[in-house]
Coordinates of C-alpha atoms and ligand atoms in Angstrom, one line a residue:
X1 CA 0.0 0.0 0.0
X2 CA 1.3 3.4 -0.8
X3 CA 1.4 5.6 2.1
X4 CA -1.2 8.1 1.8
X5 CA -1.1 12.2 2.6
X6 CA -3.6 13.9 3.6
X7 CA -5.9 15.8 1.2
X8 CA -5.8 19.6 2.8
X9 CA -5.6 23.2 1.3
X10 CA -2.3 23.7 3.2
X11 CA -0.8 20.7 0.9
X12 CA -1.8 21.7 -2.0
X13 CA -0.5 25.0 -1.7
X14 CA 2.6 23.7 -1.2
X15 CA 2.5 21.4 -4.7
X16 CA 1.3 24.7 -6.0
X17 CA 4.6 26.7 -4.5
X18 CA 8.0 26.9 -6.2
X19 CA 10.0 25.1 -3.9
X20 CA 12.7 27.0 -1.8
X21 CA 16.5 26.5 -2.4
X22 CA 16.7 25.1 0.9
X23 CA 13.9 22.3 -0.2
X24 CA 16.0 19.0 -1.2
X25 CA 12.8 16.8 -1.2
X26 CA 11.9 17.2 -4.9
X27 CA 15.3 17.5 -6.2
X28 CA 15.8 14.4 -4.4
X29 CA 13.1 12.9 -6.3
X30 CA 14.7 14.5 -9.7
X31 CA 17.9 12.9 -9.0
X32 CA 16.5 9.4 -8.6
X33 CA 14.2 9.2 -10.9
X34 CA 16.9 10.4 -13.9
X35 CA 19.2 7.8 -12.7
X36 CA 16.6 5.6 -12.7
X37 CA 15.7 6.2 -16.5
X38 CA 19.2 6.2 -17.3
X39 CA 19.4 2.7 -16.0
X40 CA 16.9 1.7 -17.5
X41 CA 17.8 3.0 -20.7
X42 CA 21.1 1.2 -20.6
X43 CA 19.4 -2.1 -20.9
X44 CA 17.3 -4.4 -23.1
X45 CA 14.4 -3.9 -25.6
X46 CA 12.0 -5.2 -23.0
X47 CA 13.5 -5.6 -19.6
X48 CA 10.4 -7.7 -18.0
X49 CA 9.0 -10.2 -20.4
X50 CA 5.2 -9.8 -18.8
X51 CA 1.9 -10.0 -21.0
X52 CA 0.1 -7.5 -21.9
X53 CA -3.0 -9.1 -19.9
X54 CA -0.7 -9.2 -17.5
X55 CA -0.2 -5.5 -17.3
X56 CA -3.6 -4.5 -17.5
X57 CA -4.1 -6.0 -14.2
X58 CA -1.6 -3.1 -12.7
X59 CA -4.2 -0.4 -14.6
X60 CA -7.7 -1.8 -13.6
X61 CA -8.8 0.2 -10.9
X62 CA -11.3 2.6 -12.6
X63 CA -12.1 4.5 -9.5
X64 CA -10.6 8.1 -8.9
X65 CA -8.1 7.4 -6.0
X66 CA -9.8 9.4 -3.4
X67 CA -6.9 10.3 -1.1
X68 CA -3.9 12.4 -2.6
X69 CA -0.2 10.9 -2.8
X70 CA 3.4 12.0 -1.5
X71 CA 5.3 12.9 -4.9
X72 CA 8.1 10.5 -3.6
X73 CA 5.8 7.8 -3.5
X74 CA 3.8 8.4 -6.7
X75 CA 7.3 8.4 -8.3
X76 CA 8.7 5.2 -6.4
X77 CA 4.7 3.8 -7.9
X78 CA 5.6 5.1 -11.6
X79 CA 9.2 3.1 -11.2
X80 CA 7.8 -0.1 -10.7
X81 CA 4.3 -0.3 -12.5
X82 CA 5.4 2.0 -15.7
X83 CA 8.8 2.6 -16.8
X84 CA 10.2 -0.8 -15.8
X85 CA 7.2 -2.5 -17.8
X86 CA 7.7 0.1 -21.1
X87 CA 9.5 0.2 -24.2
X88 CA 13.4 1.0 -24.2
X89 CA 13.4 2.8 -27.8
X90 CA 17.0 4.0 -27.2
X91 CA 18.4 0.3 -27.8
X92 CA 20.4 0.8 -30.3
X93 CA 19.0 -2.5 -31.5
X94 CA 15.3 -1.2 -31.3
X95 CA 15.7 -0.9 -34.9
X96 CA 12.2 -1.4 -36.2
X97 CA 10.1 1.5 -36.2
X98 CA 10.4 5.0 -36.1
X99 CA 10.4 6.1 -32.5
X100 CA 14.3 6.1 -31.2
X101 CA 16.7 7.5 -29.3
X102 CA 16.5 10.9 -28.8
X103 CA 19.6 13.1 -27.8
X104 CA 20.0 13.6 -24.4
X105 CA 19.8 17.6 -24.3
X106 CA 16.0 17.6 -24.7
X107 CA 15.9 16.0 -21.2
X108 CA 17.2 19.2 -19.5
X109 CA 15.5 21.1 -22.2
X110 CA 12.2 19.8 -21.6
X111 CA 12.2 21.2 -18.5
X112 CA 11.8 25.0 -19.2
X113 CA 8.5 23.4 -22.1
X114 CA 7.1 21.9 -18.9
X115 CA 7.9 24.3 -16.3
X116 CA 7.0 27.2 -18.8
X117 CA 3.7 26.0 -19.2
X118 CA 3.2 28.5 -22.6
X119 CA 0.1 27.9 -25.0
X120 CA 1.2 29.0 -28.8
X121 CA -2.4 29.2 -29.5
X122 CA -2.5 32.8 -28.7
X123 CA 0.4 35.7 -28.1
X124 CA -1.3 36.1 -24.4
X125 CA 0.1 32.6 -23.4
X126 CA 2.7 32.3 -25.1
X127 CA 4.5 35.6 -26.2
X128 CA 8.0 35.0 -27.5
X129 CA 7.1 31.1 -28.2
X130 CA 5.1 32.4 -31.2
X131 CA 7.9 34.6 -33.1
X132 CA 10.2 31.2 -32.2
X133 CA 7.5 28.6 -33.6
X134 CA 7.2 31.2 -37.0
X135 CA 10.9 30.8 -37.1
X136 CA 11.1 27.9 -37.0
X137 CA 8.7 27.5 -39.8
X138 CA 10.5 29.6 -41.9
X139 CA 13.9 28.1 -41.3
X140 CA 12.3 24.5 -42.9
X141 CA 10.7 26.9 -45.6
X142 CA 13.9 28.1 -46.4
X143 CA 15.4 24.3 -46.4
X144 CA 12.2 23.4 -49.1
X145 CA 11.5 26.1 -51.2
X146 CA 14.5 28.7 -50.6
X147 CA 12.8 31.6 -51.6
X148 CA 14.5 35.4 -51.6
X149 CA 15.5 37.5 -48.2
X150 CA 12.6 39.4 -49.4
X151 CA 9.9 36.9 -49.4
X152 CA 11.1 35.6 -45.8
X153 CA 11.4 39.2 -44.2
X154 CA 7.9 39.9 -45.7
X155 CA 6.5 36.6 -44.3
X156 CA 7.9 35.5 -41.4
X157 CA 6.1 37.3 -38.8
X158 CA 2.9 38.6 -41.1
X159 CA -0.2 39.0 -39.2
X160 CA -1.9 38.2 -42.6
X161 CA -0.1 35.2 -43.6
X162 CA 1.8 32.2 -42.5
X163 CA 4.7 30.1 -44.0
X164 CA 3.3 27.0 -42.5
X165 CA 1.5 25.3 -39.3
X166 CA 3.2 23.7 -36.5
X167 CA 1.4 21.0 -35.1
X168 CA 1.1 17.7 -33.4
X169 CA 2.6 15.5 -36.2
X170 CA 2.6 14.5 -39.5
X171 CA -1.1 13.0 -39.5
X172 CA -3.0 16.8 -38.3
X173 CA 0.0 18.3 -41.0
X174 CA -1.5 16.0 -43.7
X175 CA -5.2 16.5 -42.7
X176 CA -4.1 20.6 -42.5
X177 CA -2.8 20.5 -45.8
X178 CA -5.7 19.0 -47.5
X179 CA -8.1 20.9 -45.6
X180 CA -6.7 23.6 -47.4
X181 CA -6.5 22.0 -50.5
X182 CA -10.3 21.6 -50.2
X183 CA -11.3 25.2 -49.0
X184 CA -8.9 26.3 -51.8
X185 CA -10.3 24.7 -54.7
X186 CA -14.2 24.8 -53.4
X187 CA -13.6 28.3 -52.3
X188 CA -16.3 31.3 -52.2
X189 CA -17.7 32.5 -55.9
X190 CA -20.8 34.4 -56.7
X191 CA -23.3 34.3 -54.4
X192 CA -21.6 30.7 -53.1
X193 CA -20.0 31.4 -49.9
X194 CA -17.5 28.9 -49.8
X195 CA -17.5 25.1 -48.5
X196 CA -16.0 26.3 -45.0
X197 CA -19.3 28.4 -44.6
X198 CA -22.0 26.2 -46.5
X199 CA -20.5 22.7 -46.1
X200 CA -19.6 20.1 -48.7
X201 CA -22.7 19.3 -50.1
X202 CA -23.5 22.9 -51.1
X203 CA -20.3 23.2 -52.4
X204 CA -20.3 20.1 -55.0
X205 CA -23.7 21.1 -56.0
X206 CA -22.2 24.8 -56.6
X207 CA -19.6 23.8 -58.7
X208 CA -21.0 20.7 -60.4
X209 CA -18.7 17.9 -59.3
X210 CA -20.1 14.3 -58.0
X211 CA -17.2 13.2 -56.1
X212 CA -13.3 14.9 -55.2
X213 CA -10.5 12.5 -54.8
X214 CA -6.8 12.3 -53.9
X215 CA -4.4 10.2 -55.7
X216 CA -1.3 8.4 -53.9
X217 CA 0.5 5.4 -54.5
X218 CA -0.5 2.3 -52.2
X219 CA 2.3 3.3 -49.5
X220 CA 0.8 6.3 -49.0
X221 CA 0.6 6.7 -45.4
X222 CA -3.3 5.9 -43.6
X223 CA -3.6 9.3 -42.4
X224 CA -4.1 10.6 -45.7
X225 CA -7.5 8.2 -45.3
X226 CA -8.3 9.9 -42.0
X227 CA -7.9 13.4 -44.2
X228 CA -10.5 12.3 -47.1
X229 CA -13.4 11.0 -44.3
X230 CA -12.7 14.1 -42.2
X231 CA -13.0 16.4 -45.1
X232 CA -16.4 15.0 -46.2
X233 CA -14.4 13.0 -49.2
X234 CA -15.0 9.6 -48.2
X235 CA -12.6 6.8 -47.6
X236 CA -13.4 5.6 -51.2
X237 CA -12.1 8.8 -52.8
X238 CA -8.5 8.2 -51.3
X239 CA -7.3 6.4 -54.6
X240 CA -4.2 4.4 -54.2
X241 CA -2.1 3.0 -57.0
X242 CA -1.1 0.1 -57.6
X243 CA 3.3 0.5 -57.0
X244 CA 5.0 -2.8 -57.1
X245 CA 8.2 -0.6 -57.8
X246 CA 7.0 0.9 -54.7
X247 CA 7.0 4.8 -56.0
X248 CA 3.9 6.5 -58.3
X249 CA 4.0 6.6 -61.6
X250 CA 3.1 9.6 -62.7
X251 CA 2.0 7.9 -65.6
X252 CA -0.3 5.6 -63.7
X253 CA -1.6 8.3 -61.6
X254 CA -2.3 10.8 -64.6
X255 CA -4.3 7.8 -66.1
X256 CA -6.4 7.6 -63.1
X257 CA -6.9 11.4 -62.8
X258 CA -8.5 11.3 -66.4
X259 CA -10.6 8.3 -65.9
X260 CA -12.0 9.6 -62.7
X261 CA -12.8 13.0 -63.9
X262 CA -14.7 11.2 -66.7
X263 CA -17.1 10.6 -64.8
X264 CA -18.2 13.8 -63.3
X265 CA -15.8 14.2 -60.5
X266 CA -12.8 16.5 -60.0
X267 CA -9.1 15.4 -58.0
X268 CA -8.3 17.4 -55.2
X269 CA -5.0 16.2 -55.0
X270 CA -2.0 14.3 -55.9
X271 CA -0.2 13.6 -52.7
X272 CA 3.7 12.4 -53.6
X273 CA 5.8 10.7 -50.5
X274 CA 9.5 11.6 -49.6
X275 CA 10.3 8.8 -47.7
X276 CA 7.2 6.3 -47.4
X277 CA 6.7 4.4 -43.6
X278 CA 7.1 0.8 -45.2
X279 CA 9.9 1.0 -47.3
X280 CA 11.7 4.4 -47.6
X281 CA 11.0 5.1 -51.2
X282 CA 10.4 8.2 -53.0
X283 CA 7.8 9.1 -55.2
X284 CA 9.0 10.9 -58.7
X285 CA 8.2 14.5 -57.3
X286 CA 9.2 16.7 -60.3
X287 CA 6.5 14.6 -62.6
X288 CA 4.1 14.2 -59.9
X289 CA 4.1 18.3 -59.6
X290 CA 3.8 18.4 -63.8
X291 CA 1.0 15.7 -63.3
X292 CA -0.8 18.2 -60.8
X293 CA -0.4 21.5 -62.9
X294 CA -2.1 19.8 -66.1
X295 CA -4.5 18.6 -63.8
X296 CA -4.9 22.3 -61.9
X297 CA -4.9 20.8 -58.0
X298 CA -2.9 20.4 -55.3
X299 CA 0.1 18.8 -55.0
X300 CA 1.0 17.7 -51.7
X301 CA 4.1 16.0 -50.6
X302 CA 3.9 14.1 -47.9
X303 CA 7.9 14.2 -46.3
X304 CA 7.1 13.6 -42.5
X305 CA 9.6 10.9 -42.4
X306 CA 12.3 12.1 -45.4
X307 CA 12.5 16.0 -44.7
X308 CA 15.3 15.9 -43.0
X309 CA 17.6 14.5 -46.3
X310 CA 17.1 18.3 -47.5
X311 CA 19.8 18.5 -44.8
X312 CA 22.2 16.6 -46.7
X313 CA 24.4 18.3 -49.5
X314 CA 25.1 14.4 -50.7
X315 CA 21.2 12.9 -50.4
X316 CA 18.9 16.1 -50.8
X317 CA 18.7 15.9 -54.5
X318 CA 16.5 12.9 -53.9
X319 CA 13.8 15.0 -52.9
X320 CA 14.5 17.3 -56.4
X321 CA 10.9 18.3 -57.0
X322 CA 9.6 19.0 -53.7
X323 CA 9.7 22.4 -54.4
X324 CA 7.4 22.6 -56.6
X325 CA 4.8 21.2 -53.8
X326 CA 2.0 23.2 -52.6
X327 CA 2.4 21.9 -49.2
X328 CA 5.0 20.1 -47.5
X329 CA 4.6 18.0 -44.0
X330 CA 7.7 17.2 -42.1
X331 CA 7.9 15.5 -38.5
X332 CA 10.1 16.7 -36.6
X333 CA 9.6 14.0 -33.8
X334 CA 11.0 11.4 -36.8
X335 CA 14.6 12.3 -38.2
X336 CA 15.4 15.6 -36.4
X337 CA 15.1 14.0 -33.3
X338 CA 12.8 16.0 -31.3
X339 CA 10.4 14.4 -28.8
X340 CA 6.9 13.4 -29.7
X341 CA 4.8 15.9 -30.7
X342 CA 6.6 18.1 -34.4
X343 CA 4.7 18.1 -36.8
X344 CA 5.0 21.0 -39.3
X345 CA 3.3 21.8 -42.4
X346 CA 4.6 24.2 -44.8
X347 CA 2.9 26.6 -47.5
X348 CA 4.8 27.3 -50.5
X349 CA 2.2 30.1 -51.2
X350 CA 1.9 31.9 -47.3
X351 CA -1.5 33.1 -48.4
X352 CA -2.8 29.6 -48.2
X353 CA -3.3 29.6 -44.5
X354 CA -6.2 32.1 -45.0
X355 CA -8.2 29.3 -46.4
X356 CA -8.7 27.8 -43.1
X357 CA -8.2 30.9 -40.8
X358 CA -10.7 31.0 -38.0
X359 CA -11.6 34.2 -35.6
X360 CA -13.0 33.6 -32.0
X361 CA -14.1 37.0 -29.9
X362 CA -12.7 36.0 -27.1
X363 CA -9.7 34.4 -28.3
X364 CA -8.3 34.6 -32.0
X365 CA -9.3 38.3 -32.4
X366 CA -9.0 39.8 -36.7
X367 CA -5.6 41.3 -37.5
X368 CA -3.6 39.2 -34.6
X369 CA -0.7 37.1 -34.9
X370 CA -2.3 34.8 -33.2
X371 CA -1.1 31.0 -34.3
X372 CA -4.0 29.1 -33.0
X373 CA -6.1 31.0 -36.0
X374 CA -4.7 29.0 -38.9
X375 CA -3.8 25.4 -37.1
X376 CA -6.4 22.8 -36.7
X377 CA -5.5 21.9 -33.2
X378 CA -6.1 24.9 -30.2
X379 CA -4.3 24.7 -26.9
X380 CA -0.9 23.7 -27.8
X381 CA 2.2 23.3 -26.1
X382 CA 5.6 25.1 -27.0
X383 CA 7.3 22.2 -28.6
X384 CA 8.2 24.7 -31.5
X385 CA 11.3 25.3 -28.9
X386 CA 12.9 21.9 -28.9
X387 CA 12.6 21.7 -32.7
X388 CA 14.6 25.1 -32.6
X389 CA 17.1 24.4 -29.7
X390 CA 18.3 20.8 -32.0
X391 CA 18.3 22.8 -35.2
X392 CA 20.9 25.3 -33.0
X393 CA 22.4 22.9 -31.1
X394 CA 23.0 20.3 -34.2
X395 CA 23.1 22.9 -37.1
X396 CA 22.7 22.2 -40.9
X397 CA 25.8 20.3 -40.9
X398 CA 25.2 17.9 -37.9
X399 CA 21.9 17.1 -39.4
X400 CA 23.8 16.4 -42.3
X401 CA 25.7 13.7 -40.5
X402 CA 22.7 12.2 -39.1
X403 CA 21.3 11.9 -42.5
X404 CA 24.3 10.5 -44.1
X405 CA 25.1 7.8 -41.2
X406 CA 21.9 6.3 -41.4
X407 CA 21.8 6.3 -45.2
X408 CA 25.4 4.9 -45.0
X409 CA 24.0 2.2 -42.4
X410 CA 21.0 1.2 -44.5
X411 CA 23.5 -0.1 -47.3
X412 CA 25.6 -1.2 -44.9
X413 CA 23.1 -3.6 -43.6
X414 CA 21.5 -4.3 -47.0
X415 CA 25.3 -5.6 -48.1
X416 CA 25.3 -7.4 -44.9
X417 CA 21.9 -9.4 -46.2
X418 CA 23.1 -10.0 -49.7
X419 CA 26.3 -11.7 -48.5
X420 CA 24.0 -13.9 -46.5
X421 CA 22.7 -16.9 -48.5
X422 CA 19.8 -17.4 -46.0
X423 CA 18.6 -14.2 -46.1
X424 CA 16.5 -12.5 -48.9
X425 CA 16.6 -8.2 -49.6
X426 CA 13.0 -7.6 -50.6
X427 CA 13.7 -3.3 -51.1
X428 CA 17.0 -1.5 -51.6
X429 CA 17.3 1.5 -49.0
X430 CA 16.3 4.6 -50.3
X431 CA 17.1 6.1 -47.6
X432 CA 17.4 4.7 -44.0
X433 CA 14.6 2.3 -44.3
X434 CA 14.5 -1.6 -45.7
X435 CA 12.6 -4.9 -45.8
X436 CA 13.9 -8.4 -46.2
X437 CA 13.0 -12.1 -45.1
X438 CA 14.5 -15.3 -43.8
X439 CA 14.6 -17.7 -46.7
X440 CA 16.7 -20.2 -46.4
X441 CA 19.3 -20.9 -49.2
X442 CA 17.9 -24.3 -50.7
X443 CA 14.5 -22.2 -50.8
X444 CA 15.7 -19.4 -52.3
X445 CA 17.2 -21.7 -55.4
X446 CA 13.7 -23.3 -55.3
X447 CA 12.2 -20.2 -55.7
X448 CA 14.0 -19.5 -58.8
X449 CA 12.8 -22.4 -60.6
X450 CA 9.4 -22.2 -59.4
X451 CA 5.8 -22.3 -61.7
X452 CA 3.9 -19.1 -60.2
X453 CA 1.8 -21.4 -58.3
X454 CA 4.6 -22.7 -56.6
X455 CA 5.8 -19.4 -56.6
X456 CA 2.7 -18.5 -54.3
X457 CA 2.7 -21.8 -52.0
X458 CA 6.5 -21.1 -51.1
X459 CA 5.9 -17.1 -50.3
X460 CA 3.2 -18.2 -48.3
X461 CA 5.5 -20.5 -46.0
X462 CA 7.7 -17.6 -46.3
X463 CA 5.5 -15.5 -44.5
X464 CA 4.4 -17.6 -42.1
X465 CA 8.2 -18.2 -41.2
X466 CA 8.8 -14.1 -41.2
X467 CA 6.0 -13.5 -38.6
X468 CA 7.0 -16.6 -36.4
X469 CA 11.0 -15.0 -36.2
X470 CA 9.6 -11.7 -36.0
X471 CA 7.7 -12.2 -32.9
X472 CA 9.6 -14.8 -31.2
X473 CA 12.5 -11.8 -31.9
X474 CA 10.4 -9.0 -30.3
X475 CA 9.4 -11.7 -27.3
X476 CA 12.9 -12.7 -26.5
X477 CA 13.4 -8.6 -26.1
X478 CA 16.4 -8.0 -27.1
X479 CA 15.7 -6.5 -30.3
X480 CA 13.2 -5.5 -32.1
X481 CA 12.3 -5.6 -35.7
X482 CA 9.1 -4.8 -37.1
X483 CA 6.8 -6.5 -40.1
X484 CA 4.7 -5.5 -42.8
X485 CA 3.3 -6.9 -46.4
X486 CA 4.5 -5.7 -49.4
X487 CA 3.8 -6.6 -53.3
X488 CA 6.8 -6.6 -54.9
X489 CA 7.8 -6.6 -58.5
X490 CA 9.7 -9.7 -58.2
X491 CA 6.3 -11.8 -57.3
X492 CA 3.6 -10.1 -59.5
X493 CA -0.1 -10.5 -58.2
X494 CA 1.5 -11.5 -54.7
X495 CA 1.3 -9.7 -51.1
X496 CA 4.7 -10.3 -49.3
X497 CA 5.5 -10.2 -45.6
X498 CA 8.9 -9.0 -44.7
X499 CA 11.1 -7.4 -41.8
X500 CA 11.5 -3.8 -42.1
X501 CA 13.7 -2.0 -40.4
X502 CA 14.7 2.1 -40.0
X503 CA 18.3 2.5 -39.0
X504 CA 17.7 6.1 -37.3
X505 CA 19.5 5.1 -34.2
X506 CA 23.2 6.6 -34.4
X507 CA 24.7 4.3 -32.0
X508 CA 23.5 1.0 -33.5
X509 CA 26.6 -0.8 -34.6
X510 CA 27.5 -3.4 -37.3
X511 CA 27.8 -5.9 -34.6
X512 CA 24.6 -5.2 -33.6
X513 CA 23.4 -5.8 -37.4
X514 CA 25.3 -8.9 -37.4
X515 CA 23.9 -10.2 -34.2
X516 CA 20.3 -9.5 -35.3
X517 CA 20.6 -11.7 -38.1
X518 CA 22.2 -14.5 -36.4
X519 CA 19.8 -14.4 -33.7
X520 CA 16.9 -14.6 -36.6
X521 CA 18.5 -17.0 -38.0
X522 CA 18.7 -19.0 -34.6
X523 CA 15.1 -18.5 -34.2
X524 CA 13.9 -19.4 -37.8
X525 CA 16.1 -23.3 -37.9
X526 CA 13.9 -23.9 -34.5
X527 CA 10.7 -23.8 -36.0
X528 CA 8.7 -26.6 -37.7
X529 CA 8.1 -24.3 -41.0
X530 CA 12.0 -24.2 -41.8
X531 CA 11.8 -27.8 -41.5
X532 CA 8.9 -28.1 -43.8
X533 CA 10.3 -25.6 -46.0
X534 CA 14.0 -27.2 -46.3
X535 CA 12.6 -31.0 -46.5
X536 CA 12.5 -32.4 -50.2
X537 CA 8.6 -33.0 -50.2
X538 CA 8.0 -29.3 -49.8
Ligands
PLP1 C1 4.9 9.0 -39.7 C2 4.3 9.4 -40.9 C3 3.0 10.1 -41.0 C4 2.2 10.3 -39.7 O1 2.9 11.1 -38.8 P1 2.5 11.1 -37.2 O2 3.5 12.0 -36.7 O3 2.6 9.6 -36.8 O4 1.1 11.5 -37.1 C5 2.6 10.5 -42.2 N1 3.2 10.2 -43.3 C6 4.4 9.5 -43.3 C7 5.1 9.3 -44.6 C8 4.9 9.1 -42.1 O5 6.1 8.4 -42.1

């Protein structure tokens, strides 16, 4: 049992006080629990291999606790029942998704976000935090579109326009950057007032269309299918392409453009991806923007996860193109290494904000600076200041580094698969991201040979074999790869499952490469479909 205070008014004042230099209690508290996360992230993927169902037994009290706790206790409680039962995603061999380490400066950082307590939503609670989050905006509006002097001293702090929205990540940037797509192209004409005013029905009635659709490739990430049934779209009018090279065709995508506006109905936009979440790849931006200029709509690229390569003097002409988007979502939370929480979305044209600008009496008065009138969220917290603090404190140039080491790594570790017999690359690294599979050598040869029905019978072992290794791999806890399903040009008509794996992590080593694989290939001998798959009758 935890030992209980007392609730009182005199206590909570004192929670409520800053504490007095002479007070050592909380810093006491500080001091243990940082070693205690430092320790903690020192060691395995999963320290305590408990269920899930297990866990939920330490969260099923659904009653209010109705007597307040010591901090010192609370903390000692949040030791035992949370951290040592999470996820250490500073392994450097937690290598399988895109949460990792972080550097350790935000920690002390964070601090002043907490104990600041700002709200960017409106100059009154936040003040300076707003001219930071705007430059911060502009400095990644520089990095995309590198306009003149001119256009960024006009912009940056204009109470009538905005280089971009800062926000909770790349899913609200995505949804932000449609939802001005939509206001844009159903915007007020005549006697119409707009869709923002008189909804979406009004507006496809007004302008004649049936149905509006965006285009993406089949990697394009889900939250572009949270966007379209927000908007009023429908799920149905997210049209993915078929990508078994895993990047649009601008061909394939122009070809569905016509045949859907056939029919009565108008694209809203072509969404391109810099870096999709499965594989890394990126979509052929320069066409993709000629592709949205014949059609006249938006073009949205969607570089939450490959952004940061524009850091890169070596890698940034990958995303050659991106500057002829309309809109441009990058996470900062992903490959700039700021906590949870960066998402940005960036305007080439700054008057596009208007189209969603929103005025409150009380709040987001006409003609003020304030951000919360052009983002989707409200209340907000200052995480603008980490993203700016890691731009300072790594600079173009250590970004850079990042950037390259990982890309480095990636082929590193792609070499490290094709020297391996029993292991299979399934896509090249683009950038810091690829997928392979365990398939055993004899396989593999079999595989060569094979009718396409055999073809599809010996995949579909395959897969079972990936997802046994994979989770008997995350189980064990010592490191983490993840798992998705893929078609692939090499097995036409076929849905693949493989191991993907992002190599953001600086300190993950070779040797920690190497001793992934062996440990997968440990796993994968032990289990009755490797047998079935190596014995002659299969
Ligand atoms: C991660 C990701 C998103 C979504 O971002 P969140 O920050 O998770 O909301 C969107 N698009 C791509 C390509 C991503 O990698």
């Amino acid at each position: 049992m935890l030992k209980k205070a007392k609730a009182s008014l005199e206590h909570l004042y004192r929670v409520f006080t800053v504490p007095e230099q002479g007070d050592s209690k909380l810093a006491e508290i500080e001091q243990h629990l940082s070693a205690n996360l430092s320790d903690f992230l020192s060691q395995h993927v999963v320290t305590q291999a408990r269920s899930l169902e297990d866990l939920e037994q330490d969260f099923a009290d659904f009653r209010v606790p109705e007597e307040p706790e010591f901090v010192s206790a609370h903390a000692e409680h949040l030791l035992d029942k949370l951290v040592a039962n999470s996820v250490n995603t500073y392994s450097p061999t937690f290598i399988g998704h895109m949460t990792s380490a972080l550097p350790y400066f935000h920690l002390p950082l964070s601090k002043l976000l907490v104990g600041l307590n700002q709200n960017p939503v409106k100059i009154e609670t936040s003040k300076a935090f707003t001219p930071l989050e705007r430059q911060v905006l502009g400095m990644l509006h520089k990095l995309i579109y590198d306009d003149s002097d001119d256009f960024y001293q006009a912009h940056l702090h204009s109470a009538r326009r905005s280089l971009g929205a800062f926000c909770s990540g790349g899913t609200v940037a995505n949804i932000t950057a449609l939802w001005v797509a939509r206001n844009n192209l159903l915007k007020a004409d005549g006697d119409f007032k707009g869709v923002a005013k008189e909804g979406v029905a009004a507006a496809m009635s007004h302008y004649g269309y049936k149905k509006l659709a965006v285009i993406c490739s089949k990697r394009g990430h889900y939250s572009l299918s949270k966007a379209v049934d927000l908007l009023g779209l429908g799920r149905e009018q997210l049209l993915t392409i078929d990508c078994p090279g895993q990047t649009l065709s601008a061909e394939k995508a122009l070809q569905a453009a016509r045949k859907f506006e056939a029919q009565g109905n108008k694209v809203l936009a072509i969404v391109g991806v810099a870096g999709t979440t499965e594989t890394g790849h990126i979509d052929p931006l320069s066409e993709l923007a000629d592709v949205a200029q014949q059609l006249g709509c938006h073009f949205h690229v969607d570089a939450a996860w490959g952004g940061p390569t524009l850091f890169s003097h070596t890698h940034a002409k990958l995303l050659t193109g991106i500057e002829h988007a309309d809109s441009v979502t990058i996470d900062a939370h992903k490959q700039m290494y700021v906590p949870m929480g960066a998402g940005m979305v960036l305007f080439k044209n700054p008057e596009d904000s208007n189209a969603v600008r929103h005025h409150a009496n009380y709040i987001l008065r006409a003609g003020s600076k304030d951000l919360g009138a052009t983002t989707l969220e409200g209340s907000r917290n200052g995480m603008a200041m980490l993203v700016y603090s890691a731009l300072h404190i790594f600079g173009r140039s250590g970004y850079e580094l990042l950037v390259d080491q990982s890309i480095e790594k990636a082929q590193l570790f792609a070499q490290l698969i094709n020297d391996d017999p029993d292991f299979e690359l399934v896509t090249d690294p683009t950038l810091c991201i690829l997928t392979y599979r365990a398939c055993p050598r004899i396989v593999q040869a079999q595989l060569q040979q094979a009718s396409s029905t055999d073809k599809e019978r010996i995949n579909q072992r395959l897969d079972e074999l990936t997802v046994r290794v994979q989770k008997q791999q995350r189980e064990s806890g010592k490191s983490f790869v993840s798992r998705t399903r893929l078609e692939v040009a090499k097995y036409p008509g076929q849905t693949i499952t493989v191991f993907r794996v992002i190599l953001a992590n600086p300190l993950t080593t070779k040797q920690d490469l190497l001793d992934i694989l062996a440990e997968q290939k440990a796993i994968s001998e032990k289990t009755q479909t490797f047998q079935k798959l190596i014995s002659p009758a299969a």
